[in-house]
C-alpha cells in the first residue's frame, strides 16, 4: 500500500507502509497489464536535499518480517 506525501513538489515521494521506507517513483512504463512504476528508495530529498533516511534504516526496515 502507498501513501502519497501531501507536500507541494513532493508528489513522486511515497512511503511504503509495511516497511516505512520512503521511495521515489523514478519512471513509469505502459505494459500489457497497465502502467508499471519503477520506484527507488531515497536517502536525500531530490527537491531540497534534506536527508530523509539512511541506508541503515532502509536495510533494517527490509529485514522486518
Ligand atoms: Zn524536500
Short mmCIF file of N, CA and C and ligand atoms in Angstrom, two decimals:
data_model
loop_
_atom_site.label_atom_id
_atom_site.label_comp_id
_atom_site.label_asym_id
_atom_site.label_seq_id
_atom_site.Cartn_x
_atom_site.Cartn_y
_atom_site.Cartn_z
N UNK A 1 0.85 -1.19 0.00
CA UNK A 1 0.00 0.00 0.00
C UNK A 1 0.89 1.24 0.00
N UNK A 2 0.37 2.29 -0.58
CA UNK A 2 1.15 3.51 -0.69
C UNK A 2 0.39 4.69 -0.12
N UNK A 3 1.14 5.59 0.46
CA UNK A 3 0.56 6.84 0.93
C UNK A 3 1.37 7.97 0.31
N UNK A 4 0.77 8.68 -0.58
CA UNK A 4 1.48 9.78 -1.24
C UNK A 4 1.59 10.95 -0.28
N UNK A 5 2.79 11.49 -0.20
CA UNK A 5 3.00 12.61 0.70
C UNK A 5 2.31 13.85 0.15
N UNK A 6 1.60 14.54 1.00
CA UNK A 6 0.83 15.71 0.58
C UNK A 6 1.67 16.98 0.73
N UNK A 7 2.88 16.94 0.20
CA UNK A 7 3.75 18.11 0.24
C UNK A 7 3.89 18.67 -1.16
N UNK A 8 3.77 19.97 -1.31
CA UNK A 8 3.92 20.55 -2.65
C UNK A 8 5.28 20.22 -3.24
N UNK A 9 5.30 19.76 -4.48
CA UNK A 9 6.56 19.44 -5.14
C UNK A 9 7.11 18.09 -4.74
N UNK A 10 6.42 17.34 -3.92
CA UNK A 10 6.91 16.05 -3.46
C UNK A 10 5.95 14.94 -3.87
N UNK A 11 5.32 15.12 -5.00
CA UNK A 11 4.29 14.17 -5.42
C UNK A 11 4.84 12.79 -5.74
N UNK A 12 6.13 12.72 -6.08
CA UNK A 12 6.67 11.44 -6.51
C UNK A 12 7.29 10.66 -5.36
N UNK A 13 7.18 11.21 -4.16
CA UNK A 13 7.69 10.51 -2.99
C UNK A 13 6.53 9.81 -2.29
N UNK A 14 6.75 8.60 -1.84
CA UNK A 14 5.72 7.93 -1.08
C UNK A 14 6.36 6.99 -0.08
N UNK A 15 5.59 6.67 0.95
CA UNK A 15 6.08 5.77 1.99
C UNK A 15 5.42 4.41 1.81
N UNK A 16 6.26 3.39 1.76
CA UNK A 16 5.73 2.03 1.73
C UNK A 16 5.33 1.69 3.15
N UNK A 17 4.04 1.51 3.36
CA UNK A 17 3.53 1.48 4.73
C UNK A 17 3.98 0.26 5.51
N UNK A 18 4.24 -0.86 4.83
CA UNK A 18 4.62 -2.05 5.59
C UNK A 18 6.03 -1.95 6.15
N UNK A 19 6.90 -1.20 5.50
CA UNK A 19 8.28 -1.08 5.98
C UNK A 19 8.59 0.32 6.50
N UNK A 20 7.79 1.31 6.09
CA UNK A 20 8.04 2.68 6.49
C UNK A 20 9.16 3.35 5.71
N UNK A 21 9.66 2.68 4.67
CA UNK A 21 10.75 3.24 3.87
C UNK A 21 10.17 4.21 2.84
N UNK A 22 10.87 5.34 2.69
CA UNK A 22 10.44 6.34 1.72
C UNK A 22 11.00 6.02 0.34
N UNK A 23 10.14 6.00 -0.64
CA UNK A 23 10.53 5.70 -2.02
C UNK A 23 10.18 6.86 -2.93
N UNK A 24 10.82 6.88 -4.08
CA UNK A 24 10.50 7.87 -5.10
C UNK A 24 10.23 7.14 -6.40
N UNK A 25 9.17 7.53 -7.06
CA UNK A 25 8.87 6.99 -8.38
C UNK A 25 9.80 7.66 -9.39
N UNK A 26 10.61 6.85 -10.06
CA UNK A 26 11.61 7.40 -10.97
C UNK A 26 11.19 7.28 -12.43
N UNK A 27 10.24 6.38 -12.73
CA UNK A 27 9.82 6.21 -14.11
C UNK A 27 8.50 5.46 -14.16
N UNK A 28 7.80 5.60 -15.27
CA UNK A 28 6.56 4.85 -15.48
C UNK A 28 6.58 4.31 -16.90
N UNK A 29 6.03 3.12 -17.08
CA UNK A 29 6.05 2.49 -18.39
C UNK A 29 4.72 1.79 -18.64
N UNK A 30 4.20 1.93 -19.84
CA UNK A 30 2.95 1.24 -20.18
C UNK A 30 3.25 -0.23 -20.49
N UNK A 31 2.50 -1.12 -19.85
CA UNK A 31 2.66 -2.55 -20.11
C UNK A 31 1.30 -3.14 -20.47
N UNK A 32 1.29 -4.44 -20.80
CA UNK A 32 0.03 -5.11 -21.14
C UNK A 32 -0.95 -5.08 -19.98
N UNK A 33 -0.40 -5.02 -18.77
CA UNK A 33 -1.26 -5.06 -17.58
C UNK A 33 -1.48 -3.69 -16.97
N UNK A 34 -1.16 -2.64 -17.73
CA UNK A 34 -1.38 -1.29 -17.21
C UNK A 34 -0.05 -0.56 -17.04
N UNK A 35 -0.09 0.45 -16.21
CA UNK A 35 1.10 1.26 -16.01
C UNK A 35 2.02 0.60 -15.00
N UNK A 36 3.28 0.40 -15.39
CA UNK A 36 4.28 -0.13 -14.48
C UNK A 36 5.10 1.01 -13.90
N UNK A 37 5.31 0.97 -12.59
CA UNK A 37 6.03 2.04 -11.91
C UNK A 37 7.36 1.52 -11.41
N UNK A 38 8.39 2.33 -11.58
CA UNK A 38 9.72 1.98 -11.10
C UNK A 38 10.05 2.89 -9.93
N UNK A 39 10.28 2.26 -8.80
CA UNK A 39 10.48 3.02 -7.57
C UNK A 39 11.86 2.77 -7.01
N UNK A 40 12.40 3.76 -6.34
CA UNK A 40 13.73 3.64 -5.76
C UNK A 40 13.70 4.28 -4.38
N UNK A 41 14.30 3.60 -3.42
CA UNK A 41 14.40 4.18 -2.08
C UNK A 41 15.30 5.41 -2.14
N UNK A 42 14.94 6.44 -1.43
CA UNK A 42 15.69 7.69 -1.49
C UNK A 42 16.31 7.99 -0.13
N UNK A 43 17.55 8.47 -0.16
CA UNK A 43 18.22 8.90 1.06
C UNK A 43 18.08 10.40 1.26
N UNK A 44 18.13 11.13 0.16
CA UNK A 44 18.03 12.59 0.22
C UNK A 44 16.87 13.06 -0.64
N UNK A 45 16.17 14.07 -0.16
CA UNK A 45 15.09 14.64 -0.95
C UNK A 45 15.67 15.23 -2.23
N UNK A 46 15.15 14.81 -3.40
CA UNK A 46 15.68 15.33 -4.67
C UNK A 46 15.31 16.78 -4.92
N UNK A 47 14.42 17.32 -4.14
CA UNK A 47 13.96 18.68 -4.36
C UNK A 47 14.69 19.67 -3.47
N UNK A 48 14.91 19.33 -2.22
CA UNK A 48 15.51 20.29 -1.30
C UNK A 48 16.79 19.76 -0.65
N UNK A 49 17.14 18.48 -0.90
CA UNK A 49 18.41 17.96 -0.43
C UNK A 49 18.43 17.51 1.02
N UNK A 50 17.30 17.59 1.70
CA UNK A 50 17.26 17.17 3.08
C UNK A 50 17.45 15.65 3.18
N UNK A 51 18.26 15.22 4.14
CA UNK A 51 18.40 13.78 4.35
C UNK A 51 17.13 13.24 4.97
N UNK A 52 16.54 12.26 4.32
CA UNK A 52 15.25 11.74 4.74
C UNK A 52 15.38 10.47 5.53
N UNK A 53 16.36 9.66 5.18
CA UNK A 53 16.56 8.39 5.86
C UNK A 53 17.98 7.93 5.51
N UNK A 54 18.44 6.93 6.26
CA UNK A 54 19.78 6.41 5.99
C UNK A 54 19.68 5.02 5.39
N UNK A 55 20.77 4.58 4.74
CA UNK A 55 20.76 3.25 4.16
C UNK A 55 20.60 2.19 5.24
N UNK A 56 21.11 2.49 6.44
CA UNK A 56 20.95 1.54 7.55
C UNK A 56 19.47 1.39 7.91
N UNK A 57 18.74 2.49 7.89
CA UNK A 57 17.31 2.43 8.19
C UNK A 57 16.58 1.60 7.15
N UNK A 58 16.95 1.77 5.88
CA UNK A 58 16.29 1.02 4.80
C UNK A 58 16.59 -0.46 4.96
N UNK A 59 17.87 -0.79 5.21
CA UNK A 59 18.24 -2.20 5.38
C UNK A 59 17.50 -2.80 6.58
N UNK A 60 17.44 -2.04 7.66
CA UNK A 60 16.76 -2.53 8.84
C UNK A 60 15.28 -2.76 8.58
N UNK A 61 14.66 -1.86 7.84
CA UNK A 61 13.22 -1.99 7.57
C UNK A 61 12.96 -3.20 6.69
N UNK A 62 13.84 -3.46 5.72
CA UNK A 62 13.61 -4.56 4.80
C UNK A 62 13.84 -5.91 5.47
N UNK A 63 14.50 -5.89 6.63
CA UNK A 63 14.70 -7.14 7.36
C UNK A 63 13.51 -7.48 8.25
N UNK A 64 12.60 -6.52 8.43
CA UNK A 64 11.43 -6.80 9.27
C UNK A 64 10.58 -7.89 8.63
N UNK A 65 9.95 -8.74 9.42
CA UNK A 65 9.09 -9.78 8.86
C UNK A 65 7.84 -9.20 8.18
ZN1 LIG B 1 12.21 18.19 0.09
#
